[in-house]
mmCIF file of C-alpha atoms in Angstrom:
data_model
loop_
_atom_site.group_PDB
_atom_site.id
_atom_site.type_symbol
_atom_site.label_atom_id
_atom_site.label_comp_id
_atom_site.label_asym_id
_atom_site.label_seq_id
_atom_site.Cartn_x
_atom_site.Cartn_y
_atom_site.Cartn_z
ATOM 1 C CA MET A 1 0.458 25.021 32.761
ATOM 2 C CA THR A 2 0.606 22.138 35.241
ATOM 3 C CA GLN A 3 2.759 19.071 34.853
ATOM 4 C CA ASP A 4 -0.390 16.949 34.432
ATOM 5 C CA THR A 5 -1.510 19.093 31.491
ATOM 6 C CA GLU A 6 1.928 18.933 29.892
ATOM 7 C CA THR A 7 1.987 15.137 29.956
ATOM 8 C CA ARG A 8 -1.688 14.371 29.326
ATOM 9 C CA PRO A 9 -1.943 12.022 26.368
ATOM 10 C CA LEU A 10 -4.015 13.081 23.418
ATOM 11 C CA ASP A 11 -7.167 11.122 22.630
ATOM 12 C CA ILE A 12 -6.662 10.173 18.990
ATOM 13 C CA ILE A 13 -9.269 8.594 16.713
ATOM 14 C CA ILE A 14 -8.160 6.796 13.566
ATOM 15 C CA VAL A 15 -10.737 6.092 10.864
ATOM 16 C CA GLY A 16 -9.538 2.967 9.072
ATOM 17 C CA ALA A 17 -7.290 0.089 10.138
ATOM 18 C CA GLY A 18 -5.236 -0.515 7.032
ATOM 19 C CA ILE A 19 -1.457 -0.430 6.925
ATOM 20 C CA GLY A 20 -1.249 3.364 7.241
ATOM 21 C CA GLY A 21 -3.767 3.575 10.073
ATOM 22 C CA LEU A 22 -2.215 0.724 12.032
ATOM 23 C CA THR A 23 1.308 2.123 11.614
ATOM 24 C CA ALA A 24 0.092 5.448 12.978
ATOM 25 C CA ALA A 25 -1.690 3.677 15.836
ATOM 26 C CA LEU A 26 1.448 1.759 16.781
ATOM 27 C CA GLY A 27 3.698 4.815 16.721
ATOM 28 C CA LEU A 28 1.263 7.115 18.545
ATOM 29 C CA ARG A 29 0.622 4.478 21.180
ATOM 30 C CA GLN A 30 4.389 4.251 21.699
ATOM 31 C CA GLN A 31 4.452 8.038 22.153
ATOM 32 C CA GLY A 32 2.049 7.617 25.068
ATOM 33 C CA HIS A 33 -1.258 8.671 23.487
ATOM 34 C CA LYS A 34 -4.677 7.011 23.736
ATOM 35 C CA VAL A 35 -5.588 5.618 20.332
ATOM 36 C CA THR A 36 -8.860 4.156 19.084
ATOM 37 C CA LEU A 37 -9.263 2.773 15.567
ATOM 38 C CA PHE A 38 -12.662 2.435 13.910
ATOM 39 C CA GLU A 39 -12.695 0.033 10.964
ATOM 40 C CA ARG A 40 -15.642 -0.406 8.612
ATOM 41 C CA SER A 41 -15.010 -4.092 7.886
ATOM 42 C CA GLN A 42 -14.901 -7.043 10.245
ATOM 43 C CA LEU A 43 -11.238 -7.740 9.414
ATOM 44 C CA ALA A 44 -12.349 -11.367 9.493
ATOM 45 C CA LYS A 45 -10.424 -12.340 6.379
ATOM 46 C CA GLU A 46 -7.881 -9.843 5.165
ATOM 47 C CA VAL A 47 -7.028 -10.108 1.487
ATOM 48 C CA GLY A 48 -4.069 -8.918 -0.463
ATOM 49 C CA ALA A 49 -0.894 -10.018 -2.108
ATOM 50 C CA ALA A 50 2.726 -9.031 -1.716
ATOM 51 C CA ILE A 51 3.883 -5.550 -0.762
ATOM 52 C CA HIS A 52 7.153 -3.793 -1.514
ATOM 53 C CA LEU A 53 8.905 -2.447 1.572
ATOM 54 C CA ALA A 54 11.659 -0.295 0.114
ATOM 55 C CA PRO A 55 14.392 1.221 2.304
ATOM 56 C CA ASN A 56 12.388 4.431 2.874
ATOM 57 C CA CYS A 57 9.637 2.609 4.789
ATOM 58 C CA HIS A 58 11.460 -0.526 5.931
ATOM 59 C CA GLY A 59 13.610 1.509 8.302
ATOM 60 C CA ILE A 60 10.523 3.195 9.767
ATOM 61 C CA LEU A 61 8.897 -0.146 10.514
ATOM 62 C CA LYS A 62 12.028 -1.380 12.264
ATOM 63 C CA ARG A 63 12.123 1.796 14.356
ATOM 64 C CA PHE A 64 8.611 0.952 15.553
ATOM 65 C CA GLY A 65 9.666 -2.611 16.369
ATOM 66 C CA VAL A 66 8.263 -4.273 13.251
ATOM 67 C CA PHE A 67 10.774 -6.566 11.530
ATOM 68 C CA PRO A 68 9.304 -7.871 8.249
ATOM 69 C CA GLU A 69 11.977 -10.511 7.738
ATOM 70 C CA SER A 70 10.792 -12.149 10.954
ATOM 71 C CA PHE A 71 7.441 -12.933 9.321
ATOM 72 C CA GLY A 72 8.606 -14.077 5.911
ATOM 73 C CA ALA A 73 9.719 -10.984 3.986
ATOM 74 C CA ASN A 74 12.583 -11.697 1.614
ATOM 75 C CA ARG A 75 15.206 -9.366 0.208
ATOM 76 C CA VAL A 76 15.222 -8.240 -3.407
ATOM 77 C CA GLU A 77 18.436 -9.548 -4.936
ATOM 78 C CA GLY A 78 17.919 -9.042 -8.653
ATOM 79 C CA VAL A 79 15.648 -7.807 -11.431
ATOM 80 C CA THR A 80 15.166 -9.326 -14.879
ATOM 81 C CA GLU A 81 13.201 -7.881 -17.795
ATOM 82 C CA TYR A 82 11.972 -9.582 -20.951
ATOM 83 C CA THR A 83 9.930 -8.334 -23.845
ATOM 84 C CA GLY A 84 6.490 -9.891 -24.094
ATOM 85 C CA ASP A 85 7.747 -12.405 -26.652
ATOM 86 C CA GLY A 86 10.589 -13.501 -24.370
ATOM 87 C CA HIS A 87 13.617 -11.491 -25.555
ATOM 88 C CA LEU A 88 15.905 -10.783 -22.596
ATOM 89 C CA LYS A 89 16.384 -7.037 -22.068
ATOM 90 C CA PHE A 90 18.528 -7.155 -18.923
ATOM 91 C CA ASP A 91 19.333 -9.340 -15.931
ATOM 92 C CA ASN A 92 20.771 -7.294 -13.070
ATOM 93 C CA ASN A 93 22.155 -8.441 -9.753
ATOM 94 C CA LEU A 94 21.098 -5.789 -7.218
ATOM 95 C CA LYS A 95 23.005 -6.965 -4.148
ATOM 96 C CA GLY A 96 25.749 -4.402 -4.721
ATOM 97 C CA PRO A 97 23.639 -1.412 -5.787
ATOM 98 C CA LEU A 98 21.128 -1.912 -2.975
ATOM 99 C CA SER A 99 23.869 -2.135 -0.350
ATOM 100 C CA VAL A 100 24.225 1.664 -0.398
ATOM 101 C CA TRP A 101 20.974 1.902 1.587
ATOM 102 C CA GLU A 102 20.922 1.433 5.334
ATOM 103 C CA HIS A 103 17.867 -0.826 5.136
ATOM 104 C CA PRO A 104 17.187 -3.554 2.561
ATOM 105 C CA TRP A 105 14.389 -3.579 0.010
ATOM 106 C CA VAL A 106 12.169 -6.500 0.982
ATOM 107 C CA LEU A 107 9.008 -8.140 -0.325
ATOM 108 C CA ALA A 108 6.425 -9.135 2.281
ATOM 109 C CA HIS A 109 2.992 -10.683 2.240
ATOM 110 C CA ARG A 110 0.569 -7.824 2.839
ATOM 111 C CA VAL A 111 -1.631 -9.917 5.137
ATOM 112 C CA SER A 112 1.365 -10.862 7.300
ATOM 113 C CA LEU A 113 2.419 -7.218 7.615
ATOM 114 C CA HIS A 114 -1.125 -6.119 8.453
ATOM 115 C CA GLU A 115 -1.486 -8.820 11.104
ATOM 116 C CA ASN A 116 1.839 -7.923 12.713
ATOM 117 C CA LEU A 117 0.998 -4.212 12.844
ATOM 118 C CA LYS A 118 -2.434 -4.958 14.290
ATOM 119 C CA ASN A 119 -1.041 -7.270 16.951
ATOM 120 C CA GLN A 120 1.687 -4.852 18.040
ATOM 121 C CA ALA A 121 -0.623 -1.818 18.067
ATOM 122 C CA THR A 122 -3.188 -3.560 20.290
ATOM 123 C CA SER A 123 -0.921 -5.815 22.383
ATOM 124 C CA ARG A 124 -0.706 -5.427 26.148
ATOM 125 C CA GLU A 125 3.033 -5.725 25.738
ATOM 126 C CA GLY A 126 5.233 -2.871 24.584
ATOM 127 C CA PRO A 127 5.370 0.811 25.495
ATOM 128 C CA GLY A 128 2.261 2.889 25.948
ATOM 129 C CA THR A 129 -1.411 2.070 26.312
ATOM 130 C CA PRO A 130 -2.652 -0.567 23.848
ATOM 131 C CA ALA A 131 -4.653 0.883 20.967
ATOM 132 C CA ILE A 132 -8.316 -0.096 20.878
ATOM 133 C CA LEU A 133 -9.555 -1.551 17.589
ATOM 134 C CA LYS A 134 -13.302 -1.528 16.912
ATOM 135 C CA THR A 135 -14.390 -3.349 13.766
ATOM 136 C CA SER A 136 -17.759 -3.207 11.977
ATOM 137 C CA SER A 137 -17.794 0.504 12.847
ATOM 138 C CA PRO A 138 -18.448 2.457 9.640
ATOM 139 C CA VAL A 139 -17.877 6.190 10.039
ATOM 140 C CA VAL A 140 -20.301 8.253 7.959
ATOM 141 C CA ASP A 141 -19.410 11.800 9.038
ATOM 142 C CA VAL A 142 -16.813 13.821 10.942
ATOM 143 C CA ASP A 143 -17.034 17.212 12.643
ATOM 144 C CA PRO A 144 -13.465 18.527 12.207
ATOM 145 C CA SER A 145 -13.945 21.384 14.686
ATOM 146 C CA THR A 146 -14.706 19.043 17.602
ATOM 147 C CA ALA A 147 -12.883 15.905 16.379
ATOM 148 C CA THR A 148 -16.156 13.975 16.545
ATOM 149 C CA VAL A 149 -16.946 11.004 14.328
ATOM 150 C CA LYS A 150 -20.464 9.801 13.619
ATOM 151 C CA PHE A 151 -21.250 6.163 12.921
ATOM 152 C CA GLU A 152 -23.817 4.514 10.702
ATOM 153 C CA ASP A 153 -26.020 3.730 13.707
ATOM 154 C CA GLY A 154 -26.125 7.405 14.734
ATOM 155 C CA THR A 155 -23.756 7.145 17.713
ATOM 156 C CA THR A 156 -20.660 9.341 18.008
ATOM 157 C CA ALA A 157 -17.165 9.386 19.493
ATOM 158 C CA SER A 158 -14.946 12.386 20.162
ATOM 159 C CA GLY A 159 -11.258 13.018 20.744
ATOM 160 C CA ASP A 160 -8.547 15.628 20.312
ATOM 161 C CA LEU A 161 -7.540 14.572 16.789
ATOM 162 C CA VAL A 162 -9.005 12.435 13.977
ATOM 163 C CA LEU A 163 -6.812 10.692 11.392
ATOM 164 C CA GLY A 164 -8.565 9.852 8.124
ATOM 165 C CA ALA A 165 -6.888 6.624 7.053
ATOM 166 C CA ASP A 166 -9.966 5.219 5.333
ATOM 167 C CA GLY A 167 -8.400 4.370 2.020
ATOM 168 C CA VAL A 168 -9.153 5.030 -1.611
ATOM 169 C CA SER A 169 -12.931 5.235 -1.020
ATOM 170 C CA SER A 170 -12.397 7.709 1.814
ATOM 171 C CA ILE A 171 -15.309 9.387 3.599
ATOM 172 C CA THR A 172 -12.999 11.833 5.372
ATOM 173 C CA ARG A 173 -11.414 13.192 2.164
ATOM 174 C CA SER A 174 -14.426 15.245 1.030
ATOM 175 C CA ILE A 175 -14.889 16.592 4.562
ATOM 176 C CA VAL A 176 -11.307 17.875 4.595
ATOM 177 C CA THR A 177 -11.226 19.286 1.071
ATOM 178 C CA GLY A 178 -14.783 20.583 0.896
ATOM 179 C CA SER A 179 -15.022 19.186 -2.637
ATOM 180 C CA ASP A 180 -16.007 15.936 -4.251
ATOM 181 C CA ILE A 181 -12.553 14.859 -5.375
ATOM 182 C CA LYS A 182 -12.713 11.145 -6.094
ATOM 183 C CA PRO A 183 -10.388 8.604 -7.668
ATOM 184 C CA TYR A 184 -10.924 7.796 -11.338
ATOM 185 C CA GLY A 185 -9.928 4.932 -13.576
ATOM 186 C CA SER A 186 -6.366 5.341 -14.853
ATOM 187 C CA GLY A 187 -7.057 3.463 -18.082
ATOM 188 C CA LYS A 188 -5.358 0.349 -16.732
ATOM 189 C CA SER A 189 -6.628 -2.662 -14.813
ATOM 190 C CA ALA A 190 -4.742 -5.493 -13.151
ATOM 191 C CA PHE A 191 -5.097 -9.169 -12.478
ATOM 192 C CA ARG A 192 -3.412 -10.230 -9.268
ATOM 193 C CA PHE A 193 -2.668 -13.764 -8.146
ATOM 194 C CA MET A 194 -0.129 -15.895 -6.338
ATOM 195 C CA ILE A 195 1.407 -19.236 -7.322
ATOM 196 C CA PRO A 196 3.309 -21.547 -4.940
ATOM 197 C CA HIS A 197 7.021 -21.509 -5.678
ATOM 198 C CA SER A 198 7.016 -25.312 -5.629
ATOM 199 C CA ASP A 199 4.460 -25.467 -8.473
ATOM 200 C CA ILE A 200 6.657 -23.288 -10.665
ATOM 201 C CA LEU A 201 9.690 -25.472 -9.902
ATOM 202 C CA LYS A 202 7.816 -28.651 -10.883
ATOM 203 C CA ASN A 203 7.007 -27.379 -14.377
ATOM 204 C CA GLU A 204 9.816 -27.810 -16.915
ATOM 205 C CA LYS A 205 8.914 -24.638 -18.825
ATOM 206 C CA THR A 206 8.612 -22.399 -15.767
ATOM 207 C CA ARG A 207 11.362 -23.870 -13.561
ATOM 208 C CA PRO A 208 14.061 -21.348 -14.619
ATOM 209 C CA PHE A 209 11.994 -18.497 -13.145
ATOM 210 C CA ALA A 210 12.019 -20.086 -9.693
ATOM 211 C CA GLU A 211 15.614 -21.238 -9.429
ATOM 212 C CA ARG A 212 16.933 -17.935 -8.068
ATOM 213 C CA THR A 213 15.655 -16.396 -4.856
ATOM 214 C CA GLY A 214 14.756 -12.738 -4.430
ATOM 215 C CA THR A 215 14.423 -11.985 -8.147
ATOM 216 C CA MET A 216 11.752 -9.734 -9.624
ATOM 217 C CA THR A 217 10.928 -10.700 -13.209
ATOM 218 C CA MET A 218 9.030 -8.523 -15.699
ATOM 219 C CA TRP A 219 7.636 -9.110 -19.169
ATOM 220 C CA MET A 220 6.946 -5.788 -20.912
ATOM 221 C CA GLY A 221 4.638 -5.512 -23.904
ATOM 222 C CA ASP A 222 3.673 -2.307 -25.686
ATOM 223 C CA ASP A 223 0.535 -1.725 -23.613
ATOM 224 C CA ARG A 224 0.560 -4.525 -21.026
ATOM 225 C CA ARG A 225 3.026 -6.076 -18.640
ATOM 226 C CA LEU A 226 3.380 -9.003 -16.249
ATOM 227 C CA VAL A 227 5.448 -8.664 -13.073
ATOM 228 C CA MET A 228 6.439 -11.577 -10.837
ATOM 229 C CA TYR A 229 8.252 -11.486 -7.510
ATOM 230 C CA PRO A 230 8.587 -13.684 -4.419
ATOM 231 C CA CYS A 231 7.369 -13.288 -0.858
ATOM 232 C CA SER A 232 6.856 -15.443 2.256
ATOM 233 C CA ASN A 233 10.477 -16.627 2.410
ATOM 234 C CA ASN A 234 10.463 -17.263 -1.349
ATOM 235 C CA THR A 235 7.735 -19.908 -0.978
ATOM 236 C CA VAL A 236 5.136 -17.981 -2.990
ATOM 237 C CA MET A 237 5.399 -15.968 -6.195
ATOM 238 C CA ASN A 238 3.218 -12.885 -6.484
ATOM 239 C CA PHE A 239 1.987 -11.733 -9.903
ATOM 240 C CA VAL A 240 0.462 -8.478 -11.108
ATOM 241 C CA ALA A 241 -0.742 -8.368 -14.707
ATOM 242 C CA ILE A 242 -1.390 -4.783 -15.839
ATOM 243 C CA HIS A 243 -3.284 -4.169 -19.067
ATOM 244 C CA PRO A 244 -5.640 -1.669 -20.745
ATOM 245 C CA SER A 245 -8.983 -1.526 -18.958
ATOM 246 C CA SER A 246 -10.791 -1.611 -22.296
ATOM 247 C CA ILE A 247 -9.720 -5.227 -22.832
ATOM 248 C CA THR A 248 -11.477 -6.421 -19.678
ATOM 249 C CA SER A 249 -14.250 -3.832 -19.680
ATOM 250 C CA GLY A 250 -16.989 -6.462 -19.572
ATOM 251 C CA ALA A 251 -15.602 -8.169 -16.469
ATOM 252 C CA ASN A 252 -16.764 -7.580 -12.903
ATOM 253 C CA LYS A 253 -14.114 -5.230 -11.493
ATOM 254 C CA GLY A 254 -13.820 -3.046 -8.446
ATOM 255 C CA SER A 255 -11.282 -0.765 -6.792
ATOM 256 C CA GLY A 256 -10.214 -3.421 -4.274
ATOM 257 C CA TRP A 257 -8.961 -6.988 -4.364
ATOM 258 C CA GLY A 258 -12.250 -8.732 -3.637
ATOM 259 C CA ASN A 259 -13.458 -9.311 -7.214
ATOM 260 C CA GLY A 260 -12.690 -12.611 -8.851
ATOM 261 C CA GLY A 261 -11.092 -12.790 -12.283
ATOM 262 C CA SER A 262 -11.462 -15.203 -15.186
ATOM 263 C CA LYS A 263 -8.537 -17.458 -16.042
ATOM 264 C CA GLU A 264 -9.718 -17.616 -19.659
ATOM 265 C CA LEU A 265 -9.758 -13.824 -19.842
ATOM 266 C CA LEU A 266 -6.296 -13.645 -18.277
ATOM 267 C CA ARG A 267 -4.920 -16.011 -20.946
ATOM 268 C CA GLU A 268 -6.660 -14.049 -23.680
ATOM 269 C CA VAL A 269 -5.067 -10.778 -22.552
ATOM 270 C CA TYR A 270 -1.578 -12.335 -22.648
ATOM 271 C CA LYS A 271 -2.060 -14.736 -25.575
ATOM 272 C CA ASP A 272 0.747 -13.105 -27.595
ATOM 273 C CA PHE A 273 3.304 -13.381 -24.789
ATOM 274 C CA GLU A 274 5.980 -16.074 -24.852
ATOM 275 C CA PRO A 275 5.031 -19.740 -24.187
ATOM 276 C CA ARG A 276 6.721 -19.752 -20.764
ATOM 277 C CA VAL A 277 4.386 -16.962 -19.625
ATOM 278 C CA LEU A 278 1.378 -18.928 -20.805
ATOM 279 C CA ALA A 279 2.720 -21.953 -18.910
ATOM 280 C CA LEU A 280 2.888 -19.788 -15.767
ATOM 281 C CA LEU A 281 -0.700 -18.636 -16.283
ATOM 282 C CA ASP A 282 -1.823 -22.271 -16.587
ATOM 283 C CA LEU A 283 -0.698 -22.741 -12.980
ATOM 284 C CA VAL A 284 -3.093 -20.085 -11.638
ATOM 285 C CA ASP A 285 -5.697 -21.237 -9.117
ATOM 286 C CA VAL A 286 -8.812 -19.406 -10.289
ATOM 287 C CA SER A 287 -10.045 -19.074 -6.702
ATOM 288 C CA GLU A 288 -7.000 -16.855 -6.017
ATOM 289 C CA LEU A 289 -7.355 -14.740 -9.176
ATOM 290 C CA LYS A 290 -8.479 -11.133 -8.647
ATOM 291 C CA LEU A 291 -9.174 -8.323 -11.110
ATOM 292 C CA TRP A 292 -9.545 -4.655 -10.322
ATOM 293 C CA THR A 293 -9.317 -1.191 -11.842
ATOM 294 C CA LEU A 294 -6.167 0.830 -11.135
ATOM 295 C CA LEU A 295 -7.239 4.200 -9.774
ATOM 296 C CA ASP A 296 -5.586 7.607 -9.848
ATOM 297 C CA MET A 297 -6.717 10.916 -8.363
ATOM 298 C CA ASP A 298 -6.142 14.645 -8.791
ATOM 299 C CA ARG A 299 -4.028 16.407 -6.182
ATOM 300 C CA ILE A 300 -6.088 17.567 -3.218
ATOM 301 C CA SER A 301 -5.986 21.210 -2.136
ATOM 302 C CA THR A 302 -5.329 20.484 1.539
ATOM 303 C CA TRP A 303 -4.617 17.504 3.819
ATOM 304 C CA HIS A 304 -6.260 18.813 6.974
ATOM 305 C CA LYS A 305 -9.156 20.790 8.363
ATOM 306 C CA ASP A 306 -9.256 21.857 12.013
ATOM 307 C CA ARG A 307 -8.652 18.577 13.917
ATOM 308 C CA LEU A 308 -9.079 16.169 10.993
ATOM 309 C CA VAL A 309 -6.171 15.067 8.800
ATOM 310 C CA LEU A 310 -5.657 12.590 5.965
ATOM 311 C CA LEU A 311 -2.966 9.981 5.370
ATOM 312 C CA GLY A 312 -2.293 7.171 2.929
ATOM 313 C CA ASP A 313 -4.691 6.473 0.076
ATOM 314 C CA ALA A 314 -7.241 8.869 1.542
ATOM 315 C CA ALA A 315 -4.803 11.662 0.646
ATOM 316 C CA HIS A 316 -3.009 10.200 -2.385
ATOM 317 C CA PRO A 317 -4.036 6.900 -4.013
ATOM 318 C CA PHE A 318 -1.028 5.311 -5.699
ATOM 319 C CA LEU A 319 -0.732 3.297 -8.867
ATOM 320 C CA PRO A 320 1.356 0.129 -8.317
ATOM 321 C CA HIS A 321 4.194 0.764 -10.764
ATOM 322 C CA GLN A 322 6.888 1.494 -8.147
ATOM 323 C CA GLY A 323 5.394 -0.382 -5.199
ATOM 324 C CA GLN A 324 5.312 2.773 -3.065
ATOM 325 C CA GLY A 325 1.641 3.057 -2.052
ATOM 326 C CA GLY A 326 2.139 1.307 1.266
ATOM 327 C CA GLY A 327 5.560 2.877 1.770
ATOM 328 C CA ILE A 328 4.317 6.456 1.457
ATOM 329 C CA ALA A 329 1.401 5.691 3.798
ATOM 330 C CA ILE A 330 3.944 4.423 6.345
ATOM 331 C CA GLU A 331 5.947 7.645 5.854
ATOM 332 C CA ASP A 332 2.776 9.691 6.459
ATOM 333 C CA ALA A 333 2.141 7.793 9.685
ATOM 334 C CA ALA A 334 5.718 8.237 10.878
ATOM 335 C CA SER A 335 5.545 11.980 10.224
ATOM 336 C CA LEU A 336 2.450 12.295 12.389
ATOM 337 C CA VAL A 337 4.109 10.267 15.132
ATOM 338 C CA ALA A 338 7.134 12.587 15.064
ATOM 339 C CA LEU A 339 4.928 15.687 15.203
ATOM 340 C CA PHE A 340 2.820 14.482 18.124
ATOM 341 C CA PRO A 341 5.110 13.476 20.999
ATOM 342 C CA LEU A 342 3.699 13.155 24.476
ATOM 343 C CA GLY A 343 3.237 16.663 25.827
ATOM 344 C CA THR A 344 1.586 17.976 22.663
ATOM 345 C CA THR A 345 -1.587 19.739 23.779
ATOM 346 C CA ALA A 346 -5.000 19.832 22.128
ATOM 347 C CA ASN A 347 -4.366 23.508 21.337
ATOM 348 C CA ASP A 348 -1.247 22.503 19.377
ATOM 349 C CA VAL A 349 -3.154 20.196 17.018
ATOM 350 C CA PRO A 350 -4.091 22.605 14.173
ATOM 351 C CA SER A 351 -0.580 24.072 13.817
ATOM 352 C CA ARG A 352 1.037 20.603 13.920
ATOM 353 C CA LEU A 353 -1.308 19.414 11.172
ATOM 354 C CA ALA A 354 -0.360 22.411 9.033
ATOM 355 C CA LEU A 355 3.300 21.462 9.481
ATOM 356 C CA TYR A 356 2.493 17.834 8.605
ATOM 357 C CA GLU A 357 0.955 18.910 5.306
ATOM 358 C CA LYS A 358 3.955 21.087 4.537
ATOM 359 C CA ILE A 359 6.263 18.130 5.179
ATOM 360 C CA ARG A 360 4.290 15.515 3.269
ATOM 361 C CA ASP A 361 2.531 17.126 0.302
ATOM 362 C CA GLU A 362 5.457 17.670 -2.063
ATOM 363 C CA ARG A 363 7.164 14.442 -1.057
ATOM 364 C CA ALA A 364 4.094 12.252 -1.636
ATOM 365 C CA HIS A 365 3.141 13.852 -4.924
ATOM 366 C CA THR A 366 6.690 13.760 -6.286
ATOM 367 C CA VAL A 367 6.796 9.991 -5.744
ATOM 368 C CA GLN A 368 3.308 9.786 -7.238
ATOM 369 C CA THR A 369 4.534 11.578 -10.383
ATOM 370 C CA PHE A 370 7.482 9.191 -10.753
ATOM 371 C CA THR A 371 5.075 6.285 -10.297
ATOM 372 C CA ARG A 372 2.870 7.500 -13.146
ATOM 373 C CA GLN A 373 5.932 7.844 -15.364
ATOM 374 C CA ALA A 374 7.034 4.310 -14.531
ATOM 375 C CA GLY A 375 3.638 3.045 -15.671
ATOM 376 C CA GLU A 376 3.694 4.680 -19.098
ATOM 377 C CA ASP A 377 3.465 2.356 -22.078
ATOM 378 C CA LEU A 378 6.744 1.995 -23.953
ATOM 379 C CA ASN A 379 6.390 1.185 -27.634
ATOM 380 C CA GLU A 380 9.518 0.738 -29.730
ATOM 381 C CA GLU A 381 9.837 4.475 -30.436
ATOM 382 C CA LYS A 382 9.546 5.382 -26.752
ATOM 383 C CA ARG A 383 11.903 2.574 -25.750
ATOM 384 C CA ALA A 384 14.553 3.870 -28.166
ATOM 385 C CA GLN A 385 14.138 7.389 -26.778
ATOM 386 C CA PHE A 386 14.281 6.109 -23.190
ATOM 387 C CA ASN A 387 17.398 4.020 -23.823
ATOM 388 C CA SER A 388 19.206 6.968 -25.463
ATOM 389 C CA GLU A 389 18.666 9.348 -22.522
#
């Protein structure tokens, strides 16, 4: 083998330019590979709310040169839980407990994180060859044996390796698994919205919830919950309102964040919650209110086929109850980066992908199981059992 062969970069295609795909692009570019991302959308106006960056993924981002606190992420400093009718269950300061981790748990605006990853992956500055990002490029098929992707217009592109990072509605998933495994409704839906911190401070009823920085506040009913936490340097409060899908079954919902929600319906769902919650909901700008179905999926039989491999939601859609969907996608990306240093040959690809699956499968699905448990409804009987264990 010649020196040129040993150091030839791999030509890597990434289908999808979400957080997982862009993290992989940034890391693989830093390893010295040629990376091209094909994204279905125009990325003209990214949508999203806040994202949890727990220590497990925060440290990875910093290793790749991404520092969330530099673009508005704020540290989690406490967590408070109320019952739906306003009875305080606990109010915990987390500064001490969280200090055991090397990296802090931070809350970032998803759009800010996405933009930073995109800019660093494609920038002329930094190590490696800048990744190429091609938008409005919907992939409709992949040949795993030749690492060739086919686009909607009939054209193709080929490389040494294809990463399927095309999200919950993945095209690449069925090609890898050979089956029609698709996400299904979990029985829960969620409203998501953001309220300026200043608006909450101005309101006499809601002011106490905005007087402390870095605090995550939860109201837990028997079958519905409201979670509030800050982002963007504590200037915006992010809300997720999880409830039974049957209550909002007549509304226009999707699997993403693009569907608008009704403020009247939101108030109806939480009408029995304490008055301060209803005062918070009165502050919602209806143009920012989104409603979507929370999706789950059965465990896939394999993550890879020949030269095609899955990561992120394409492999394991996450429910939001522990804020780990983005974090596990970032872990997936980092694992691929570690397994494909410069000098990896095209012949090495299949065996490295088998090792990747061995590394990631149990880890991702264990966290997924804990996430499902965290989302279980807790009536009084279950709460008593939980508190006694």
